Amino acid sequence: MGTGDWSGAPGAGTDVTAVGLASRGSVASGAVGRSSVLTPQRWGVTLLGLGLLALAIALVCLRFGAEPIGFSEMLRVLGLVVRDGEAGAESAGATGVILVQVRLPRILLALLVGGCLATVGVGLQALLRNPLADPYVLGISSGAALGAALAILLGIGTSVASLSALPLCAFLGGLGSILVVYRIASSYGHLPIHTLLLAGVILNAIFSALIMFVTSMMDPNRSFGMMSWLMGTLTAPDYPVLAVLTLYLILGAWVLFRQARSLNLLTLGEEAARALGVEVETVKRTVFFASALLTGAVVSVSGMIGFVGMVIPHAVRLVLGPDHRLLLPASALVGGAFLAAADTIARTLLAPAEMPVGVVTALAGGPVFIYLLAARKGRLSLS
Amino acid sequence: MKKRRQQGILTGMPFMANLAPRTFVDDLGRKIFLAKPPARVVSLAPSVTESLFAIGLDQEIVGVTEYCDYPPQARTRPKVGYARPNIEAIVALQPDLVLAPREFMRADVLGKLEQLKIPVYIIEARTIEDVPSNILTLGRMFERAPAANQVAARIRERIASVKQKTAALPRLRLLYVLNSQPLITVGPGSFIHHLIELAGGTNVAARAAVPYPRLNMEEVLKEDPQVIVFPVGSAEGISEADRQLWQRWSMLSAVRQGRLHTIPSDLLNRPGPRIVDGLDRLVRIVHPEAFEGGNSP
């Protein structure tokens, strides 16, 4: 999904400034964005490599679960599936069903959800020029969750699984909260990191309180399930559900990827971007809208999963540099692989019981977050 | 899990039961002295409310929770909240005693009531056998022993008859679905797990280490439940979304044989006198063949 323009003036300009940013930023951690000249070759090779890595991680995740299945057995079943489709899975008996109906859809869901969250994180971080931005921290996830909770309370979506009105309500909730963040963020021009975080914390608090209220209005039996879902949950979805979610992801990701060059320029500041011919307001609206769409879709199937959207873009930026043409797709791949791995831990650690995957991502991501804050004395940069 | 009720300090002699000591030890091990039977009691659990009504304490019950809907006259009493009991509402009712369940009793509420010199007795049922013994305790507390003995004896009879009925029958693997997405069920240590085993079922989540585990779908497929039970509100059925969700797993015996059943959750969640009705329903779900005659046990 290239953006076509590899050597135009804005692109070259970006590269220069990106180096400037990089040299100013991450001295403490010693990681400077590597070769920041993005050639089609480098773009292709990097993404191919990451794609293969994600595939390898997904295969390893497929091997592990509550039911022990060996690698050779797994490959044999997969071979049958590739050869005969559904009949192949059925001929493999219980193992086939577990692999193809339970484990595989769940891993695919993790890849999608993790990819969505990381992509949204990249977009928001660029837009707010703030490396701590992510849908969870900014209260967008809780806004979406509130929308979903209201839908469940009012009986619009009878079950958390139904992909009917729920994503729409979650989307509206996410959009509402993103607009609030946007208002707060834009009233200062460039927003100090603490103000933005504070705004996110406060929004989160407000939405959490409302979610609590909605939950307390429910029958205890239902509220128990609701709470559990809110902690961040991946279940084995139906393939149609996966297909719908994939559509959302492709749509949202495509909109974001198309903004890659504008995002590159936006990291210089709005004025500079405007001077270089970026339609700043349009870009902002587009990115916010796509972020709300993706977050809403993700939250409606998996509740609130934190830290993926914040930590993954960071890690990828440290390694690959700040060019969004590469950063966006690479973060999607790494985010998906990370969540698939986290969910595998959530599925297997207490087998046959499970733990919420949100707990695993927070435990893995929280310390990283603290480390980043400490290492850079609170002066995080986007490079 | 046998419970030991302390008989007071002076006596443990059965023939002195008519001089029953007025000190009671609750399920947190707290000692409560009641000089005379309480005339005003607040119940903080539907199961307790039902037990009190069952031994004829209509007059004494002055406050209940918003979930106390049985028997019908329970609805007429002032409500004091459930998960978050309202202390002011409780105090305003001037109770001689508050009867509270263990699971929802928050330490701060308990502490506040103690500070206000309102005696609180914590009551808990871990297994179905605790239900009649709790009723007997209430009978002693309120000096309603004859009524309590009758109710408790009837419950014990019905439990025994269920045990007898299911003893010779094969055990069926059963999955109890508290919530479908994520899948939450009951594990060992929960009251309902014990009921499932009693009704001639084997809980497929028996390997889980917690009372209300999120269960891995792989485990469900491996254990292959023959019966799936959905606890629902008094008037609902299985929701359409849940129905679709479970039909997907066509390889499960329960789905293949169409053995997805609902059960009113109130009958199983409340360790009160109606628990035997819940048990009955469960036995009829697991072993319909034992009721060909249609006569209830």
XYZ file of C-alpha atoms in Angstrom:
680
model
C 0.000 0.000 0.000
C 2.564 2.551 -1.063
C 1.743 6.173 -1.440
C 3.464 6.382 -4.744
C 5.646 9.382 -4.174
C 9.099 8.269 -3.088
C 11.223 11.197 -4.083
C 9.015 14.249 -4.287
C 10.082 17.470 -2.632
C 7.855 17.082 0.440
C 9.120 13.570 0.949
C 12.733 14.675 0.798
C 11.933 17.553 3.077
C 10.425 15.162 5.534
C 13.476 13.002 5.576
C 15.692 15.925 6.449
C 13.465 17.103 9.230
C 12.967 13.619 10.489
C 16.694 13.330 10.969
C 16.587 16.621 12.756
C 13.886 15.331 15.074
C 15.666 12.092 15.625
C 18.911 13.671 16.622
C 17.099 15.944 19.034
C 14.951 13.287 20.597
C 16.001 9.921 21.749
C 19.495 10.517 22.968
C 18.838 9.035 26.371
C 17.784 5.668 25.064
C 20.489 5.728 22.424
C 18.102 4.732 19.710
C 18.232 7.024 16.748
C 15.960 6.341 13.821
C 17.977 4.287 11.390
C 18.498 5.193 7.785
C 15.609 7.520 7.324
C 15.716 7.630 3.554
C 12.791 5.458 2.636
C 13.284 3.721 -0.662
C 10.700 1.429 -2.228
C 13.164 -1.428 -1.715
C 13.570 -0.744 1.974
C 9.806 -0.314 2.367
C 9.094 -3.603 0.628
C 11.806 -5.619 2.328
C 10.950 -4.326 5.801
C 7.251 -5.019 5.468
C 7.895 -8.430 3.934
C 10.199 -9.264 6.824
C 7.683 -8.098 9.410
C 4.916 -9.941 7.602
C 6.906 -13.158 7.788
C 7.659 -12.504 11.450
C 3.961 -12.000 12.201
C 3.170 -15.196 10.308
C 5.785 -17.120 12.271
C 4.449 -15.787 15.586
C 0.899 -16.630 14.521
C 1.965 -20.198 13.715
C 3.648 -20.560 17.092
C 0.490 -19.196 18.766
C -1.562 -21.710 16.818
C 0.526 -24.488 18.295
C -0.215 -23.465 21.908
C -3.540 -23.611 23.687
C -5.542 -25.336 26.381
C -5.339 -28.513 24.332
C -1.834 -29.766 23.632
C -1.332 -30.186 19.882
C 2.125 -30.928 18.501
C 3.711 -29.001 15.647
C 3.711 -31.941 13.261
C 0.071 -32.696 14.019
C -0.789 -29.041 13.537
C 0.968 -28.857 10.184
C -0.717 -32.073 9.093
C -4.172 -30.635 9.901
C -3.344 -27.334 8.232
C -2.247 -29.265 5.165
C -5.590 -31.082 5.116
C -7.425 -27.762 5.431
C -5.447 -26.194 2.612
C -6.111 -29.234 0.446
C -9.780 -29.985 1.171
C -11.082 -26.889 2.941
C -13.743 -27.537 5.551
C -13.915 -31.234 4.823
C -10.231 -31.436 5.620
C -10.769 -29.853 9.028
C -13.609 -32.228 9.795
C -11.619 -35.272 8.786
C -9.081 -34.359 11.455
C -11.701 -34.730 14.189
C -11.538 -32.764 17.423
C -8.043 -31.488 16.711
C -9.208 -30.071 13.400
C -12.200 -28.375 15.004
C -10.104 -26.878 17.783
C -7.482 -25.582 15.381
C -9.767 -24.265 12.670
C -12.880 -23.224 14.602
C -11.421 -22.070 17.902
C -7.758 -21.229 17.749
C -7.312 -19.911 14.224
C -10.225 -17.438 14.248
C -9.114 -16.172 17.621
C -5.550 -15.606 16.442
C -6.824 -13.868 13.320
C -8.981 -11.690 15.551
C -5.944 -10.858 17.699
C -3.969 -9.928 14.579
C -6.783 -7.665 13.379
C -7.488 -6.044 16.719
C -3.810 -5.517 17.546
C -3.194 -4.149 14.054
C -6.130 -1.732 14.356
C -5.068 -0.479 17.771
C -1.450 0.083 16.763
C -2.452 1.841 13.537
C -4.814 4.142 15.407
C -2.088 4.801 17.958
C 0.330 5.900 15.215
C -2.267 8.195 13.681
C -3.205 9.839 16.977
C 0.404 10.258 18.064
C 1.203 12.060 14.841
C -1.892 14.188 14.922
C -1.515 15.306 18.513
C 2.266 15.429 18.178
C 2.357 13.481 21.353
C 3.957 10.068 21.716
C 1.717 9.096 24.608
C -1.471 9.346 22.609
C -3.385 6.143 22.102
C -7.088 5.313 21.970
C -7.030 3.789 25.447
C -5.121 6.534 27.232
C -7.167 9.254 25.567
C -10.468 7.770 26.673
C -11.577 6.884 23.144
C -11.770 3.194 23.973
C -13.831 3.914 27.065
C -16.065 6.221 25.027
C -16.628 3.399 22.568
C -17.167 0.958 25.423
C -19.745 3.293 26.921
C -21.565 3.362 23.589
C -21.510 -0.426 23.496
C -22.605 -0.722 27.136
C -25.561 1.566 26.513
C -26.499 -0.480 23.470
C -26.446 -3.641 25.574
C -28.431 -2.028 28.394
C -31.083 -0.760 26.012
C -31.177 -4.149 24.317
C -30.069 -2.791 20.941
C -27.369 -5.437 20.692
C -28.675 -8.401 22.614
C -25.301 -9.973 23.028
C -21.800 -8.608 22.959
C -21.135 -10.927 20.056
C -23.771 -9.643 17.688
C -22.258 -7.424 15.051
C -25.391 -5.445 14.428
C -25.906 -2.116 16.091
C -23.094 -2.560 18.582
C -20.180 -1.393 16.436
C -22.238 1.580 15.354
C -22.941 2.582 18.972
C -19.309 1.966 19.886
C -18.262 4.021 16.895
C -20.502 6.907 17.967
C -19.164 6.695 21.509
C -15.598 6.693 20.226
C -16.333 9.569 17.890
C -17.914 11.592 20.701
C -14.898 11.193 22.936
C -12.421 11.823 20.133
C -14.185 15.090 19.390
C -13.798 16.132 23.024
C -10.090 15.295 22.966
C -9.798 17.186 19.718
C -11.464 20.270 21.184
C -9.178 20.219 24.203
C -6.127 19.576 22.048
C -6.836 22.237 19.472
C -7.581 25.040 21.912
C -3.879 25.274 22.731
C -2.355 24.808 19.330
C 0.490 22.661 20.528
C -0.572 20.796 23.584
C 1.746 20.160 26.513
C 2.055 16.475 27.193
C 0.666 16.730 30.700
C -2.435 18.589 29.637
C -3.260 15.982 27.051
C -2.660 13.096 29.400
C -4.722 14.843 32.018
C -7.524 15.345 29.530
C -7.348 11.643 28.700
C -7.306 10.628 32.336
C -10.291 12.817 33.089
C -12.229 11.597 30.072
C -11.411 8.049 31.056
C -12.638 8.731 34.573
C -15.874 10.242 33.332
C -16.567 7.431 30.895
C -15.571 4.758 33.396
C -17.989 6.270 35.889
C -20.749 6.233 33.294
C -19.914 2.654 32.350
C -20.053 1.727 36.039
C -23.417 3.417 36.296
C -24.775 1.619 33.243
C -23.425 -1.661 34.595
C -24.998 -1.055 37.987
C -28.373 -0.666 36.283
C -28.074 -4.162 34.847
C -29.190 -7.406 36.340
C -26.222 -8.816 38.347
C -25.956 -11.821 36.068
C -25.596 -9.626 32.994
C -23.362 -7.054 34.618
C -20.899 -9.795 35.539
C -20.469 -10.708 31.886
C -20.330 -7.052 30.929
C -17.533 -6.311 33.389
C -15.643 -9.303 32.192
C -15.964 -8.205 28.585
C -14.831 -4.689 29.410
C -11.522 -5.974 30.755
C -10.522 -6.794 27.186
C -11.516 -10.120 25.783
C -10.843 -12.052 22.639
C -13.132 -14.949 21.869
C -13.188 -17.304 18.937
C -15.334 -15.363 16.476
C -17.366 -16.642 13.611
C -15.675 -16.227 10.231
C -18.405 -13.805 9.047
C -17.642 -11.623 12.074
C -13.977 -11.699 11.114
C -14.855 -10.726 7.560
C -16.839 -7.688 8.734
C -14.028 -6.641 11.043
C -11.501 -7.062 8.255
C -13.556 -4.710 6.110
C -13.500 -2.110 8.863
C -9.755 -2.533 9.254
C -9.030 -2.279 5.545
C -11.222 0.794 5.212
C -9.775 2.560 8.251
C -6.197 1.547 7.517
C -6.476 2.617 3.889
C -7.736 6.056 4.971
C -4.872 6.379 7.460
C -2.173 5.099 5.087
C -3.239 7.658 2.516
C -2.481 10.351 5.058
C 1.050 9.079 5.695
C 2.858 11.931 3.978
C 0.631 14.557 5.530
C 1.299 13.008 8.935
C 5.029 13.191 8.259
C 4.688 16.904 7.679
C 2.326 17.386 10.593
C 4.970 16.196 13.031
C 6.815 19.430 12.170
C 3.951 21.435 13.562
C 0.748 22.655 12.000
C 2.139 25.929 10.719
C 5.033 24.258 8.955
C 2.723 21.636 7.497
C 0.370 24.300 6.215
C 3.265 26.136 4.626
C 4.219 22.917 2.845
C 0.740 22.623 1.417
C -0.956 20.197 3.811
C -4.688 20.710 4.309
C -4.297 20.402 8.058
C -7.939 20.558 9.077
C -8.970 17.966 6.511
C -6.180 15.641 7.571
C -7.144 16.007 11.223
C -10.783 15.285 10.553
C -9.951 12.322 8.379
C -7.564 10.759 10.871
C -9.910 11.321 13.815
C -12.820 9.844 11.927
C -10.861 6.789 10.829
C -9.511 6.338 14.375
C -13.008 6.433 15.834
C -14.196 3.943 13.228
C -11.382 1.484 13.929
C -11.561 1.889 17.694
C -15.326 1.449 17.655
C -15.089 -1.712 15.577
C -12.368 -3.151 17.792
C -13.997 -2.261 21.099
C -17.338 -3.699 20.019
C -15.768 -7.135 19.556
C -13.060 -7.149 22.189
C -13.779 -4.601 24.918
C -11.015 -2.351 26.126
C -7.514 -3.570 25.416
C -4.913 -1.072 26.519
C -1.295 -0.282 25.746
C -1.093 -1.921 22.332
C -1.915 1.383 20.667
C 0.718 3.254 22.630
C 3.677 0.974 23.145
C 3.823 -0.709 19.738
C 4.082 2.474 17.637
C 6.844 3.584 19.980
C 8.855 0.445 19.664
C 8.449 0.419 15.889
C 9.423 4.085 15.639
C 12.575 3.464 17.658
C 13.667 0.750 15.270
C 12.414 1.910 11.877
C 12.405 5.659 12.197
C 9.557 8.133 12.031
C 8.422 7.937 8.396
C 4.710 7.191 8.502
C 4.704 5.524 5.114
C 6.570 2.688 6.768
C 5.517 3.272 10.369
C 1.793 2.746 9.767
C 1.869 -0.648 8.026
C 4.792 -1.869 10.140
C 2.983 -0.971 13.374
C -0.110 -2.788 12.158
C 1.903 -5.978 11.607
C 3.820 -5.738 14.886
C 0.702 -4.770 16.867
C -1.144 -7.775 15.503
C 1.696 -10.140 16.309
C 2.070 -8.670 19.804
C -1.605 -9.089 20.626
C -1.660 -12.623 19.222
C 1.239 -13.485 21.528
C -0.384 -11.750 24.529
C -3.651 -13.565 23.907
C -1.854 -16.881 23.696
C -0.510 -16.223 27.193
C -4.021 -15.260 28.333
C -5.434 -18.480 26.866
C -2.859 -20.886 28.197
C -1.482 -19.628 31.480
C -4.432 -20.709 33.632
C -5.864 -23.347 31.289
C -8.618 -24.491 31.213
C -9.582 -21.091 32.623
C -8.600 -17.892 30.855
C -7.560 -14.450 31.892
C -8.597 -11.208 30.192
C -6.077 -10.325 27.501
C -6.302 -6.695 28.623
C -4.558 -7.741 31.812
C -1.671 -9.278 29.865
C -1.210 -6.278 27.561
C -1.301 -3.875 30.496
C 1.234 -5.920 32.442
C 3.494 -6.136 29.396
C 2.939 -2.539 28.281
C 2.761 -0.686 31.580
C 6.383 -1.160 32.597
C 7.517 -0.194 29.081
C 5.501 2.994 29.385
C 7.064 3.814 32.748
C 10.522 3.042 31.395
C 9.998 5.359 28.453
C 8.841 8.135 30.733
C 11.758 7.644 33.086
C 14.396 7.226 30.373
C 13.442 10.455 28.699
C 12.708 12.470 31.799
C 9.172 13.015 30.583
C 10.390 14.590 27.344
C 9.216 12.074 24.826
C 9.595 12.790 21.186
C 8.051 11.422 18.053
C 11.266 10.036 16.684
C -17.721 -28.675 54.825
C -19.663 -29.385 58.019
C -20.514 -26.292 59.946
C -20.114 -26.160 63.665
C -22.623 -23.959 65.348
C -21.412 -23.030 68.777
C -24.041 -23.833 71.331
C -23.154 -21.032 73.711
C -20.893 -21.245 76.689
C -23.005 -22.950 79.272
C -24.517 -25.897 77.552
C -24.346 -28.291 74.709
C -26.910 -30.645 76.083
C -29.664 -31.510 73.674
C -32.356 -31.947 76.372
C -31.851 -28.307 77.331
C -32.810 -27.127 73.879
C -35.879 -25.378 75.268
C -33.481 -23.200 77.244
C -31.577 -22.486 74.040
C -28.793 -20.010 74.716
C -29.290 -16.699 72.984
C -25.743 -16.429 71.662
C -25.258 -17.211 67.994
C -22.080 -17.563 65.973
C -22.409 -16.489 62.369
C -20.572 -17.678 59.265
C -17.751 -15.203 59.802
C -17.281 -16.606 63.308
C -18.695 -13.468 64.942
C -20.643 -13.933 68.191
C -23.999 -12.273 68.442
C -26.093 -12.156 71.579
C -29.815 -11.716 71.143
C -31.634 -11.351 74.458
C -34.973 -12.041 72.811
C -36.181 -12.974 69.333
C -35.741 -9.963 67.031
C -39.029 -8.200 66.310
C -37.677 -6.115 63.430
C -35.323 -7.728 60.943
C -33.750 -6.447 57.713
C -32.757 -9.064 55.144
C -29.967 -8.284 52.674
C -30.424 -11.311 50.437
C -33.366 -12.789 48.526
C -32.493 -16.257 49.847
C -32.702 -15.013 53.452
C -35.989 -13.226 52.765
C -37.482 -16.407 51.345
C -36.256 -18.422 54.323
C -37.760 -15.944 56.786
C -41.130 -15.986 55.033
C -41.026 -19.767 54.893
C -40.946 -20.002 58.682
C -43.780 -17.503 59.052
C -41.972 -14.287 59.965
C -44.121 -11.982 57.790
C -44.552 -9.487 60.640
C -40.898 -9.278 61.606
C -39.446 -8.520 58.130
C -39.227 -4.740 57.897
C -36.676 -4.291 55.113
C -35.523 -6.278 52.047
C -33.395 -5.857 48.887
C -34.677 -4.770 45.490
C -34.268 -8.370 44.299
C -36.545 -9.821 46.972
C -39.534 -10.674 44.804
C -40.643 -13.917 46.401
C -43.026 -14.621 48.035
C -45.147 -11.815 46.514
C -45.602 -10.013 49.846
C -41.818 -9.488 49.966
C -42.276 -6.827 47.293
C -44.351 -4.737 49.693
C -41.485 -4.201 52.160
C -39.159 -1.172 52.081
C -36.047 -1.718 49.930
C -32.595 -1.007 51.319
C -30.380 -1.894 48.334
C -28.417 -5.033 47.598
C -24.802 -4.791 46.431
C -24.659 -1.326 47.962
C -26.958 -1.399 50.994
C -28.108 2.026 52.072
C -27.046 2.484 55.708
C -29.450 5.356 56.288
C -32.375 3.333 55.026
C -31.351 0.458 57.289
C -30.965 2.685 60.345
C -34.317 4.363 59.659
C -36.024 0.980 59.896
C -34.649 0.520 63.447
C -33.948 -3.189 63.068
C -33.034 -5.462 65.998
C -31.081 -7.581 63.534
C -29.677 -7.427 59.996
C -29.246 -10.733 58.190
C -26.665 -10.467 55.399
C -25.137 -12.842 52.861
C -21.402 -13.339 52.916
C -20.622 -12.633 49.279
C -22.073 -9.146 49.030
C -21.381 -7.957 52.545
C -18.796 -5.229 52.340
C -16.501 -4.755 55.289
C -17.205 -1.028 55.455
C -20.976 -1.550 55.647
C -20.507 -4.200 58.290
C -18.188 -1.965 60.308
C -20.581 0.961 60.119
C -23.553 -1.104 61.279
C -21.509 -2.522 64.153
C -20.494 0.973 65.140
C -24.174 1.948 65.155
C -24.883 -0.999 67.478
C -27.065 -2.753 64.939
C -26.350 -6.481 65.178
C -25.458 -8.086 61.836
C -25.543 -11.832 61.358
C -23.695 -13.142 58.284
C -25.258 -16.194 56.756
C -23.750 -18.320 53.997
C -24.555 -21.526 52.161
C -21.634 -23.302 50.536
C -23.567 -26.441 49.718
C -27.215 -27.338 49.551
C -26.987 -29.043 52.951
C -26.331 -25.643 54.495
C -29.777 -24.423 53.426
C -31.830 -26.482 55.913
C -29.290 -25.935 58.689
C -29.416 -22.177 58.131
C -33.207 -22.341 58.363
C -32.928 -24.255 61.646
C -30.613 -21.565 62.998
C -33.115 -18.875 62.034
C -35.792 -20.947 63.758
C -33.804 -20.913 66.980
C -33.021 -17.253 66.645
C -36.645 -16.230 66.210
C -38.055 -19.020 68.411
C -39.853 -20.546 65.483
C -38.301 -23.964 65.901
C -41.405 -26.032 65.019
C -41.946 -24.252 61.697
C -38.239 -24.289 60.910
C -37.958 -27.994 61.708
C -40.803 -28.719 59.350
C -39.372 -26.664 56.477
C -35.859 -28.039 56.987
C -37.088 -31.624 57.198
C -39.025 -31.236 53.962
C -35.967 -29.806 52.179
C -33.785 -32.652 53.477
C -36.345 -35.193 52.333
C -36.384 -33.797 48.838
C -32.593 -33.665 48.654
C -32.437 -37.283 49.770
C -34.989 -38.340 47.182
C -33.028 -36.616 44.418
C -29.840 -38.338 45.562
C -31.626 -41.640 45.567
C -33.053 -41.055 42.097
C -29.765 -40.056 40.506
C -27.571 -42.600 42.295
C -28.164 -45.346 39.765
C -28.314 -43.113 36.689
C -25.376 -42.395 34.400
C -23.709 -39.012 34.864
C -24.061 -36.546 32.014
C -21.438 -33.944 31.171
C -22.984 -30.531 31.669
C -21.941 -26.986 30.803
C -23.546 -24.149 32.732
C -23.355 -20.887 30.772
C -23.393 -17.809 32.970
C -22.218 -15.670 30.067
C -21.461 -16.552 26.462
C -19.054 -13.806 25.406
C -16.652 -14.292 27.099
C -17.671 -17.769 28.199
C -18.083 -17.712 31.967
C -19.231 -20.771 33.861
C -19.253 -22.163 37.383
C -16.323 -24.074 38.830
C -15.695 -26.066 41.987
C -16.254 -23.884 45.012
C -19.428 -22.392 43.612
C -22.801 -23.352 44.997
C -24.165 -24.249 41.566
C -21.272 -26.620 40.789
C -22.387 -28.601 43.797
C -26.010 -28.620 42.572
C -24.925 -29.885 39.139
C -23.093 -32.820 40.696
C -26.071 -33.525 42.935
C -28.454 -33.548 39.984
C -26.495 -36.341 38.310
C -24.396 -34.128 36.083
C -20.646 -33.750 35.776
C -19.551 -30.149 35.476
C -17.242 -29.856 32.448
C -15.422 -27.020 34.204
C -14.478 -29.243 37.139
C -10.776 -28.737 36.375
C -10.987 -24.967 36.781
C -9.424 -23.563 39.917
C -11.865 -20.717 40.564
C -15.585 -20.558 41.406
C -16.549 -18.524 38.311
C -13.932 -19.234 35.632
C -13.788 -17.880 32.116
C -13.640 -21.153 30.302
C -11.524 -21.831 27.267
C -13.613 -23.004 24.310
C -11.017 -25.664 23.551
C -11.751 -27.240 26.917
C -15.476 -27.255 26.116
C -14.874 -29.005 22.790
C -12.622 -31.559 24.431
C -15.014 -32.249 27.315
C -17.977 -32.352 24.888
C -20.924 -31.470 27.153
C -24.058 -33.561 26.604
C -26.264 -30.883 28.146
C -25.899 -27.096 28.115
C -27.843 -25.056 30.644
C -28.532 -21.329 30.399
C -29.702 -19.597 33.576
C -32.188 -16.904 32.549
C -34.480 -14.351 34.135
C -37.858 -15.646 35.237
C -39.544 -15.037 31.873
C -36.779 -15.122 29.272
C -35.485 -17.876 27.043
C -32.041 -18.256 25.514
C -31.314 -15.027 23.683
C -31.262 -15.239 19.913
C -27.618 -14.206 19.781
C -26.631 -16.942 22.233
C -28.639 -19.489 20.302
C -26.807 -18.675 17.065
C -23.516 -18.642 18.882
C -23.931 -22.151 20.217
C -25.421 -23.670 17.068
C -22.007 -23.066 15.472
C -20.495 -25.805 17.590
C -22.378 -28.544 15.814
C -19.818 -31.120 16.896
C -20.937 -30.885 20.542
C -23.237 -33.686 21.664
C -25.542 -31.209 23.402
C -25.994 -29.188 20.209
C -26.406 -32.270 18.027
C -29.117 -33.668 20.299
C -30.768 -30.295 20.862
C -30.155 -30.391 24.604
C -29.818 -26.678 25.270
C -32.031 -25.836 28.220
C -32.936 -22.755 30.199
C -33.521 -22.644 33.916
C -34.802 -19.682 35.964
C -31.638 -18.361 37.545
C -33.480 -17.370 40.741
C -34.165 -21.010 41.524
C -30.466 -21.911 41.527
C -28.863 -18.689 42.723
C -30.803 -18.441 45.955
C -29.830 -20.842 48.709
C -33.277 -20.588 50.278
C -36.233 -22.952 50.610
C -36.927 -22.939 46.836
C -33.491 -24.366 46.111
C -35.023 -27.831 45.967
C -37.320 -26.645 43.165
C -34.215 -25.536 41.311
C -32.570 -28.871 41.975
C -35.677 -30.622 40.675
C -35.599 -28.605 37.464
C -31.945 -29.452 37.029
C -32.562 -33.178 37.529
C -35.391 -33.077 34.994
C -33.044 -31.403 32.510
C -30.228 -33.889 33.043
C -32.358 -37.007 33.433
C -35.786 -36.503 31.846
C -36.036 -40.283 31.507
C -36.337 -40.593 35.287
C -39.612 -38.685 35.232
C -41.548 -40.640 32.633
C -44.465 -40.832 35.045
C -44.360 -37.071 35.441
C -44.761 -37.324 39.206
C -42.540 -34.989 41.119
C -40.209 -36.534 43.667
